[in-house]
Tab-separated table of C-alpha atoms in Angstrom:
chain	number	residue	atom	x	y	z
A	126	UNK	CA	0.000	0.000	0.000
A	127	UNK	CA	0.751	3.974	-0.292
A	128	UNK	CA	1.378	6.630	2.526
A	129	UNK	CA	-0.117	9.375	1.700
A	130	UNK	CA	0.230	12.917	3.651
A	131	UNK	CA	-1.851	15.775	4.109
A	132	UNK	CA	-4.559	13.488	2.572
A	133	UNK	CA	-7.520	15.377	3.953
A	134	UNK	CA	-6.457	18.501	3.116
A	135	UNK	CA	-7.638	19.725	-0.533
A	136	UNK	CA	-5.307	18.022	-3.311
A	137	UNK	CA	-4.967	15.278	-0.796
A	138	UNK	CA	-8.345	14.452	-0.457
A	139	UNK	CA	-8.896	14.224	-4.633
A	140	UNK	CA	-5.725	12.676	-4.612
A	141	UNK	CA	-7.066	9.804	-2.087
A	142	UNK	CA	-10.281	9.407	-3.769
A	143	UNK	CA	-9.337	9.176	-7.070
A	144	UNK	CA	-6.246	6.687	-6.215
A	145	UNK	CA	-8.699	4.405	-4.620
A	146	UNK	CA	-10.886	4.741	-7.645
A	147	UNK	CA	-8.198	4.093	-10.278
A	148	UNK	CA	-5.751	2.178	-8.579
A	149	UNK	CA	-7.764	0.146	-6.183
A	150	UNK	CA	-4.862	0.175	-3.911
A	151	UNK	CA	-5.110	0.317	-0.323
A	152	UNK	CA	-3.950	3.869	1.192
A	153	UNK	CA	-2.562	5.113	5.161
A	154	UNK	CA	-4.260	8.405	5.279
A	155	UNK	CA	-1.901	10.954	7.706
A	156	UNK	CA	-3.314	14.327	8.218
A	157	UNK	CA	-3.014	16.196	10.947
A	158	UNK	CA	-6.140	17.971	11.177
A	159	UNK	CA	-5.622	21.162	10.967
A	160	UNK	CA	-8.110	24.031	9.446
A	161	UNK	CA	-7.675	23.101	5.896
A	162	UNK	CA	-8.240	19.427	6.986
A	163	UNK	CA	-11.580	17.478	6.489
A	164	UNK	CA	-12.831	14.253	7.505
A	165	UNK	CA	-16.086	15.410	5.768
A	166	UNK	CA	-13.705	14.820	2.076
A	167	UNK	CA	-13.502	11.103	2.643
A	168	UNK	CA	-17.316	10.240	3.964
A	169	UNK	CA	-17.540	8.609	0.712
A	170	UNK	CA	-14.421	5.948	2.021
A	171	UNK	CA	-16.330	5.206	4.971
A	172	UNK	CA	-16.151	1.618	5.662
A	173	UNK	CA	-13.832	0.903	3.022
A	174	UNK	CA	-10.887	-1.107	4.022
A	175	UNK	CA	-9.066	-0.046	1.722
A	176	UNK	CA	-8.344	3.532	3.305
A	177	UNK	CA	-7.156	3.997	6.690
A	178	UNK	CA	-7.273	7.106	8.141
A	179	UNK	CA	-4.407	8.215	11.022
A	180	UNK	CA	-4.642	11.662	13.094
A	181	UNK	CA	-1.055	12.811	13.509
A	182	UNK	CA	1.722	15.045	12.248
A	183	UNK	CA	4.184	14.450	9.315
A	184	UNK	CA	7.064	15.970	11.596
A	185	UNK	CA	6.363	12.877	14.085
A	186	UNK	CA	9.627	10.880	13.044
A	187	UNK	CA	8.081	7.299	15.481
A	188	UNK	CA	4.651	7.565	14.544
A	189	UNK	CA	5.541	8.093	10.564
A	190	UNK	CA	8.156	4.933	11.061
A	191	UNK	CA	5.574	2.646	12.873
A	192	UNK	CA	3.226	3.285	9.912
A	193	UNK	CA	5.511	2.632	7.319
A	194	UNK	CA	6.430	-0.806	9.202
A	195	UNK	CA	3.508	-1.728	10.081
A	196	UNK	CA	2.082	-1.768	7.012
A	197	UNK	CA	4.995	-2.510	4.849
A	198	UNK	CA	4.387	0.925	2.447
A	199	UNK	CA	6.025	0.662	-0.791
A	200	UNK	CA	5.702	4.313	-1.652
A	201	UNK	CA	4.554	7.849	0.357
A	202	UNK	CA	3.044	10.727	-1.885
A	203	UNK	CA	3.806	13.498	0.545
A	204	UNK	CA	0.922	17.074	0.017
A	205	UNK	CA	1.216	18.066	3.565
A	206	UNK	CA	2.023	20.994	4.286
A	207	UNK	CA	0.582	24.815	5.109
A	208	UNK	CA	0.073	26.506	2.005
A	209	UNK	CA	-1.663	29.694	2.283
A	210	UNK	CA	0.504	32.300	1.339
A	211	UNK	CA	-2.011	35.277	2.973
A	212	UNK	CA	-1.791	33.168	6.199
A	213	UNK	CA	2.093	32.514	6.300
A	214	UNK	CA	2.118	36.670	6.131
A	215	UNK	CA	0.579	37.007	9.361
A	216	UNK	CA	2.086	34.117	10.896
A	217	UNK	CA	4.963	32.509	9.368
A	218	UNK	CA	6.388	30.616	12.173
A	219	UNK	CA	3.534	27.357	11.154
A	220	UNK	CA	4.955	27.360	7.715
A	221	UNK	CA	8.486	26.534	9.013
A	222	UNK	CA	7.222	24.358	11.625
A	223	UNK	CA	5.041	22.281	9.192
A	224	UNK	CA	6.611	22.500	5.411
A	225	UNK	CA	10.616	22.332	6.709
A	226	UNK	CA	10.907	21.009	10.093
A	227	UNK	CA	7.485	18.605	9.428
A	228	UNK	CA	9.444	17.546	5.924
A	229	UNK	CA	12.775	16.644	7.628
A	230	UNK	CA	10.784	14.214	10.356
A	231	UNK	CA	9.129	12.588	7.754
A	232	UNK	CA	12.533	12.222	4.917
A	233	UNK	CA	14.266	11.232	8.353
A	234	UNK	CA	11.612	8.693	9.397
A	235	UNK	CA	11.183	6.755	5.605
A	236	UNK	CA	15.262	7.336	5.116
A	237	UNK	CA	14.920	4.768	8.047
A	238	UNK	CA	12.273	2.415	7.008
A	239	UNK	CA	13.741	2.315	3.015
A	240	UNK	CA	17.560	1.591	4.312
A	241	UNK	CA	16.413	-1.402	5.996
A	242	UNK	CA	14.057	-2.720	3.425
A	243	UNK	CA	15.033	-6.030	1.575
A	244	UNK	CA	16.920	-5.049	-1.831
A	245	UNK	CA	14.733	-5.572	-4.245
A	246	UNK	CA	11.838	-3.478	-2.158
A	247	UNK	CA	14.191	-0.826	-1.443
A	248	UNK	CA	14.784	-0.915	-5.133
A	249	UNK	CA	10.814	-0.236	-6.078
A	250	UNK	CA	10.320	2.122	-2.988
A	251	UNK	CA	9.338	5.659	-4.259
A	252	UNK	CA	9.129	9.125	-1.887
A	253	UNK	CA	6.962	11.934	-4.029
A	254	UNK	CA	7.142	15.373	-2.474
A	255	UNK	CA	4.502	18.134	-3.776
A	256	UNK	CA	5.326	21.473	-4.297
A	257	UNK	CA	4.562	24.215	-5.542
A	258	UNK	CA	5.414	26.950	-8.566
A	259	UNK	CA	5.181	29.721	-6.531
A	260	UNK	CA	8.994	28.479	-4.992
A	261	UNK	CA	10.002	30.335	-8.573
A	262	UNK	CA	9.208	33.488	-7.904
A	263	UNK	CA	7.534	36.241	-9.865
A	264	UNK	CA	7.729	36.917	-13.599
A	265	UNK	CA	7.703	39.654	-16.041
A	266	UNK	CA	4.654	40.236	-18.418
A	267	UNK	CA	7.011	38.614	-21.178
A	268	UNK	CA	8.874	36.034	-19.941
A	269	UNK	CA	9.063	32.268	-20.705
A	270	UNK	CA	7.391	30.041	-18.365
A	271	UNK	CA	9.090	28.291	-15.553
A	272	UNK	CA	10.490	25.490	-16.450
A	273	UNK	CA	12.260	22.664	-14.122
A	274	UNK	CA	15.780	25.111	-14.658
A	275	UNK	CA	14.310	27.920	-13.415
A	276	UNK	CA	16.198	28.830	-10.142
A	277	UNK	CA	14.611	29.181	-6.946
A	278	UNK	CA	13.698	33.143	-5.984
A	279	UNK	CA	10.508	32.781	-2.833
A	280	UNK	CA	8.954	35.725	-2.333
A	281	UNK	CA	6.779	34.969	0.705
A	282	UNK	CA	7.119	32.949	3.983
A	283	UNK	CA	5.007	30.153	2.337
A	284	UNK	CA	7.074	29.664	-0.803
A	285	UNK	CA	10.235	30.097	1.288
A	286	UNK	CA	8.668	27.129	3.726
A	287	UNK	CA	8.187	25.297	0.226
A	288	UNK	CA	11.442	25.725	-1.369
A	289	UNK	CA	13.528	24.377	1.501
A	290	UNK	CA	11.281	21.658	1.755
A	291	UNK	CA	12.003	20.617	-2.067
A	292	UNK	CA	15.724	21.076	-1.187
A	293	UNK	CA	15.887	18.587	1.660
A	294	UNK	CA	14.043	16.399	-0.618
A	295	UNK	CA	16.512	16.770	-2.587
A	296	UNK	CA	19.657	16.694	-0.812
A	297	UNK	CA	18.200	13.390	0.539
A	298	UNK	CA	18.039	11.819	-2.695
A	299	UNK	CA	21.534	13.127	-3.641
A	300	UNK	CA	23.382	12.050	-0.024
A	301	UNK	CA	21.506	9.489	1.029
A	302	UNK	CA	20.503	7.552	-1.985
A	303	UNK	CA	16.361	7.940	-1.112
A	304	UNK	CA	14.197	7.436	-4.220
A	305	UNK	CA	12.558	10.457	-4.133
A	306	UNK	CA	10.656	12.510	-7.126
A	307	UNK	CA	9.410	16.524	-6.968
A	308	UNK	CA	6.506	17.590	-9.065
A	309	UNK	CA	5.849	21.458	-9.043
A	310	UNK	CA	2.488	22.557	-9.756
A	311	UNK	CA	0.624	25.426	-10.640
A	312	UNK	CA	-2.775	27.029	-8.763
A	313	UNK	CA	-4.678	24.514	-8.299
A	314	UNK	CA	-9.133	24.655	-8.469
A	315	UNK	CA	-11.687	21.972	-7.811
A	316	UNK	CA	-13.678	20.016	-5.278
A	317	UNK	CA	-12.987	20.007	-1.771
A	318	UNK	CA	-10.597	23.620	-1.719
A	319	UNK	CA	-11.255	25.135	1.365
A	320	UNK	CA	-12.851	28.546	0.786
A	321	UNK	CA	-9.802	31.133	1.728
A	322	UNK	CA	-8.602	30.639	-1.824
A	323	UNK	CA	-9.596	32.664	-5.096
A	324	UNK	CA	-11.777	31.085	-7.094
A	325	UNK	CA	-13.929	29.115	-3.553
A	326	UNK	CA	-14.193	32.511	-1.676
A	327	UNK	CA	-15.435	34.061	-4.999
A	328	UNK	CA	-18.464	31.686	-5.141
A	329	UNK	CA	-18.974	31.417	-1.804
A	330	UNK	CA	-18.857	35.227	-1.113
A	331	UNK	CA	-20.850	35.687	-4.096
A	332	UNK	CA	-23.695	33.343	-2.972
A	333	UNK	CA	-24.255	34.866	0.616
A	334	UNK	CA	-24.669	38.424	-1.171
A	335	UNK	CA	-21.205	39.160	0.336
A	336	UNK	CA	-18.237	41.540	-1.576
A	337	UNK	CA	-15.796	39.819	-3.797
A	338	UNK	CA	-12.590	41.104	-2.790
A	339	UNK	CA	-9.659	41.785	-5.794
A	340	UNK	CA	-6.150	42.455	-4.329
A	341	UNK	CA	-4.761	45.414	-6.338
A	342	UNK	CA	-5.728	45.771	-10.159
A	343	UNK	CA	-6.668	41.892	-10.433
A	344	UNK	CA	-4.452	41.677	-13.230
A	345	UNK	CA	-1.806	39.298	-11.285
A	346	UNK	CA	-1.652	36.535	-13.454
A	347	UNK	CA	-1.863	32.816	-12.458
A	348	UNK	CA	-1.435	29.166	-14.606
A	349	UNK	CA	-4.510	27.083	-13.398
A	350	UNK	CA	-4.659	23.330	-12.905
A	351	UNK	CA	-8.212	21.226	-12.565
A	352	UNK	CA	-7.478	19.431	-9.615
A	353	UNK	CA	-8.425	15.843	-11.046
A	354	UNK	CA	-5.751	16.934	-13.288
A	355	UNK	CA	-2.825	17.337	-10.954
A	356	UNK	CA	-3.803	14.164	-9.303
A	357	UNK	CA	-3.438	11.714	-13.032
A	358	UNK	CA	-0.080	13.738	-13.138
A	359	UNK	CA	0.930	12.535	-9.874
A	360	UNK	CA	-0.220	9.493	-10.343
A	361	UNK	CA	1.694	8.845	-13.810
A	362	UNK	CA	5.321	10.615	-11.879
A	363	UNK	CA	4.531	7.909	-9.209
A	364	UNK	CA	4.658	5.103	-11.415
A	365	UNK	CA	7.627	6.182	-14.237
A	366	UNK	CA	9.448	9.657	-13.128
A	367	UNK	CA	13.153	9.061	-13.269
A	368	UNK	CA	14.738	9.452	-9.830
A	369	UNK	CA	16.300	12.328	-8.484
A	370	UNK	CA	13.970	14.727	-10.957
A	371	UNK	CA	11.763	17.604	-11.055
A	372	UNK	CA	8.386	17.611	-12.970
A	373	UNK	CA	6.436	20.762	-13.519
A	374	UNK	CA	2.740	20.086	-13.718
A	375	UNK	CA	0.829	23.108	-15.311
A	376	UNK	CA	-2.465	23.660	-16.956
A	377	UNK	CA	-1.692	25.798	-19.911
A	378	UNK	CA	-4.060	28.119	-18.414
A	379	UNK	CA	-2.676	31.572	-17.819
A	380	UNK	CA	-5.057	33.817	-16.880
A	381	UNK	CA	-5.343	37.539	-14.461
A	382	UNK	CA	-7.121	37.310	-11.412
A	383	UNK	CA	-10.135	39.351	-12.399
A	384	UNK	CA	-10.623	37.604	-15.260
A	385	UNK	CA	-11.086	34.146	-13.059
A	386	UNK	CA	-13.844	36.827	-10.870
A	387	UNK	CA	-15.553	37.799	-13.822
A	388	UNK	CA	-15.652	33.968	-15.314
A	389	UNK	CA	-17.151	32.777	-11.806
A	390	UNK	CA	-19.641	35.572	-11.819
A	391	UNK	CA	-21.059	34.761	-14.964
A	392	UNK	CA	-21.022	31.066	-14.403
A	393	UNK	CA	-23.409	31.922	-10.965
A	394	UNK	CA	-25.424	34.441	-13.267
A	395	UNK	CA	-26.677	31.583	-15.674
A	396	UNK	CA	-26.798	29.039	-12.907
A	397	UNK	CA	-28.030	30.588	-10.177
A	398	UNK	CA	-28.981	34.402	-10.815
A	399	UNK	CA	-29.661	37.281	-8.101
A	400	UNK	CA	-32.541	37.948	-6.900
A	401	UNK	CA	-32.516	41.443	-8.630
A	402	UNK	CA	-31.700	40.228	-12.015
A	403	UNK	CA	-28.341	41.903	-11.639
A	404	UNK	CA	-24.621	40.028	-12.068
A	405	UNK	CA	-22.386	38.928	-9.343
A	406	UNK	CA	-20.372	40.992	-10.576
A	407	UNK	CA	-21.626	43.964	-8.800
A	408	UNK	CA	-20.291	42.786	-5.339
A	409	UNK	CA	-16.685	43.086	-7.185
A	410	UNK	CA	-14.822	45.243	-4.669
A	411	UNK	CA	-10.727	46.026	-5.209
A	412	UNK	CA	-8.847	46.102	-1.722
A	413	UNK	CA	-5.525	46.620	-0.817
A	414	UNK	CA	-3.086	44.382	-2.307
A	415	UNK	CA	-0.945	41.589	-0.632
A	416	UNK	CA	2.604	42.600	0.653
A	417	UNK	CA	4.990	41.375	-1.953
A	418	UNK	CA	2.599	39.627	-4.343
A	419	UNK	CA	4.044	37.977	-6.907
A	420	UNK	CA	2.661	39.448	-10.078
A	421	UNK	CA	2.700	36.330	-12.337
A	422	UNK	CA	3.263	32.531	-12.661
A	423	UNK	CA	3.370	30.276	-15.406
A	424	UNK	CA	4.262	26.550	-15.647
A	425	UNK	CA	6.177	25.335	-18.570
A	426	UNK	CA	4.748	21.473	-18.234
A	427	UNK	CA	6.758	20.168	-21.311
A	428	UNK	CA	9.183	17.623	-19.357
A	429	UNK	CA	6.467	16.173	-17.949
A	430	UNK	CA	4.596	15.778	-21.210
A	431	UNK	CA	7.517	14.412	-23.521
A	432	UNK	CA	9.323	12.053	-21.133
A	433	UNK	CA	6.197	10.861	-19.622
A	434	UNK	CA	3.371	11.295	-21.761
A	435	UNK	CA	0.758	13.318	-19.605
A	436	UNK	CA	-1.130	16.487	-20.155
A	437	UNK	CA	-4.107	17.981	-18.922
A	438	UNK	CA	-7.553	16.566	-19.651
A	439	UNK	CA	-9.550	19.988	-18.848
A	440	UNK	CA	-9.301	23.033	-20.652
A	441	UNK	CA	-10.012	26.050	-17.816
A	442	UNK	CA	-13.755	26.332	-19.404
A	443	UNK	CA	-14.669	22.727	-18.258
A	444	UNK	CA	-13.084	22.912	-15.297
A	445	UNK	CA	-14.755	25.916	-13.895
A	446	UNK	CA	-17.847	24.845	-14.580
A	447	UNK	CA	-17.155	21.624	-12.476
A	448	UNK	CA	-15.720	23.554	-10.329
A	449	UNK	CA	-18.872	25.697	-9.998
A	450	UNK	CA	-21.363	22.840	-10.199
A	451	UNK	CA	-19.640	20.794	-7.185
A	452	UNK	CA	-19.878	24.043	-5.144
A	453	UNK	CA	-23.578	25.043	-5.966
A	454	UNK	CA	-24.344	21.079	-5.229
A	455	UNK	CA	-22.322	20.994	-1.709
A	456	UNK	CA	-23.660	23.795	-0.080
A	457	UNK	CA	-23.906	21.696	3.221
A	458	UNK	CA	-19.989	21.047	2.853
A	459	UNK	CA	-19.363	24.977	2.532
A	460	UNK	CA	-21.761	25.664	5.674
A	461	UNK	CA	-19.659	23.292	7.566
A	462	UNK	CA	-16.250	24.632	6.954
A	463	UNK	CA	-17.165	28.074	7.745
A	464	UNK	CA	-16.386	27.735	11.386
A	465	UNK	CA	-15.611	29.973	13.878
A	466	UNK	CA	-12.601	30.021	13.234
A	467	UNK	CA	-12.674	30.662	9.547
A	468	UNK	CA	-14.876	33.766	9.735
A	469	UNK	CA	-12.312	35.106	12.520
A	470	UNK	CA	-9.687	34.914	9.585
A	471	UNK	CA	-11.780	36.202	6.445
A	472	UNK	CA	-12.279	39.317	9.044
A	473	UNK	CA	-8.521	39.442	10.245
A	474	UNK	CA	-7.300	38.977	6.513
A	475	UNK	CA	-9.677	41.318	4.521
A	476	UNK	CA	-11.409	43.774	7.277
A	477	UNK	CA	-7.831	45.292	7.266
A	478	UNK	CA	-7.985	46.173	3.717
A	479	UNK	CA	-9.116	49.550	2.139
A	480	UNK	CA	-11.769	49.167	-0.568
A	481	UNK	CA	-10.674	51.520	-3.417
C-alpha cells in the first residue's frame, strides 16, 4: 500500500479518492487535522478497508516509522504541508514548523524504514514530495514560463517554507541515496478547496450576497490546474518519473485574477442568478493588495509531457464549470467549513484592507 500525507487537506483528499478509484490500492491516510483538513472529504471511504485514516503530524519521526512498518508501504506521496501564502504573512512561524521542520521528520523517518528494506523493495520504494510553482518566484509580463531550470527566488514565507522543503528532498536523494521525485504545480481549483482561496471565496462570497474582494488591479496573473488533473499527473510521476527529478505540472491556463472573478460571476449568473436580475459581478470590490505579491506565474509542463506522456484533460472552461457545479451542489460542505474560526480569519485577513 501507499502513505499518503496531508490526505484530507484539498489536493490530498482528490488525490485519495481518485487513487482508490483508479488504482484500487489500499492507502494510510496521515493528516493532521488542521483548518484546511476534512474528515467530511472522505465520507464517501467510509467503511472501506481499503483507506485507513491516522490523526497525527508528518514531523512525528516514530509515529511516521511505525506506519511505514507496520504496514509494509512501498511508496509515500507526501501534500502536507501549510500553504496559504495570505496566512504565512501574518504568521509565518507554522509554515516553518510544518513545510521544513514537518518535511525533515518525515525524509528522516522513511530514510529509516527504506535503508532497511530487503533489496529488491528498497529498489521499487518511491518518496513523491509536492510542491509548488510559486517556490520560482515572480515573472515579467514577457517572460518564458518556468520550467524545471528555473532557479529558486521565494517571495513569501510560504514559498520560502516550500522551497527548503524541495531542497531537503533533494539533498536526501543526492546524499543518502532515497528514491525520491518533486513535481511542481501550478494554482490549483476543484472540489474540496477550502474557501480562503480565489476562485472558492469568490463563489462562496458571491452566494451569501457578500463583496468579492480583488487584491490590487486583479491583473496578477496565475497558470490554473483542474485538480483531477494534478492528481493523473501525480499518479503517472509515481509510477515512471526518473529518480532524483523535477516535474512541472501546469495547466496551460494563464489567466489575471479578475478575469477568473468575472468567469465565476457569470457562471453563478446563468446558474443561479440574483434575486434582482443583476450580475455577481456587482459585489466586485478592489482592496488593498498583498505585501509582496508575486505578479505572475506560469508553468512550462513540457518535461512532464515528452518524457512521460501526460497532459491535462480539462481546458479552464470545463473545469470551472465543475468547479462551480460541485460548489452550488455541496452547499452543506461549505456551511460546515465556515467555522468559527474561519470567519475570525476572512475578518482578520480582509477587514484590514481599504476598498478603493
Amino acid at each position: 500500500m501507499i502513505l499518503v500525507t496531508g490526505g484530507a487537506g484539498f489536493i490530498g483528499t482528490n488525490f485519495v479518492l481518485d487513487w482508490i478509484a483508479t488504482a484500487g490500492e489500499p492507502v494510510i491516510n496521515l493528516d493532521k487535522l488542521t483548518y484546511a483538513g476534512n474528515l467530511d472529504n472522505l465520507s464517501s471511504l467510509a467503511g472501506d478497508a481499503r483507506h485507513q485514516f491516522v490523526q497525527g503530524d508528518i514531523g512525528d519521526s516514530a509515529l511516521v516509522g511505525r506506519l511505514l512498518a507496520e504496514h509494509q508501504v512501498r511508496a509515500v506521496v507526501n501534500f502536507a504541508a501549510e500553504s496559504h501564502v495570505d496566512r504565512s504573512i501574518h504568521g509565518p512561524a507554522a509554515f516553518i514548523e510544518t513545510n521544513v521542520v514537518g518535511t525533515f521528520g518525515l525524509l528522516e523517518a522513511v530514510r529509516a524504514y527504506w535503508g532497511a528494506l530487503p533489496t529488491d523493495r528498497k529498489a521499487a520504494f518511491r518518496f513523491l514530495h509536492v510542491s509548488t510553482d510559486e517556490v520560482y518566484g515572480s515573472l515579467e509580463a514577457q517572460a518564458p514560463a518556468f520550467t524545471e531550470q528555473h532557479r529558486y527566488e521565494p517571495n513569501s514565507p510560504y514559498s520560502a517554507s516550500k522551497a527548503a522543503s524541495d531542497h531537503l528532498v533533494r539533498a536526501y536523494h543526492h546524499t543518502y541515496g532515497l528514491p525520491a521525485v518533486t513535481t511542481n504545480c501550478s494554482n490549483n481549483y476543484g472540489p474540496f478547496h477550502f474557501p480562503e482561496k480565489l476562485i472558492p471565496l469568490m463563489i462562496v462570497n458571491a452566494l451569501a450576497g457578500k463583496p468579492l474582494p480583488v487584491y490590487g488591479d486583479g491583473q496578477q496573473i496565475r497558470d490554473w490546474l483542474y485538480v483531477g488533473d494534478h492528481c493523473s499527473a501525480i499518479r503517472r510521476v509515481l509510477e515512471a518519473g526518473q529518480l532524483g527529478e523535477t516535474y512541472n505540472v501546469g495547466g496551460w491556463n494563464e489567466k489575471p485574477n479578475l478575469e477568473i472573478v468575472h468567469t465565476v460571476c457569470a457562471l453563478l449568473d446563468e446558474k443561479r442568478p440574483r434575486a434582482d436580475g443583476t450580475s455577481y459581478a456587482e459585489q466586485i470590490a478592489y482592496v488593498t493588495d498583498r505585501p509582496g505579491h508575486d505578479r505572475r506565474y506560469a508553468i512550462d509542463a513540457r518535461k512532464l509531457e515528452r518524457e512521460l506522456g501526460w497532459k491535462p484533460a480539462e481546458t479552464f472552461d470545463t473545469g470551472i464549470r465543475k468547479t462551480v457545479d460541485w460548489y452550488l451542489e455541496h452547499a452543506d460542505w461549505v456551511a460546515r467549513v465556515q467555522s468559527g474560526a474561519y470567519r475570525e480569519w476572512v475578518s482578520t485577513n480582509y477587514g484590514e484592507r481599504v476598498t478603493a
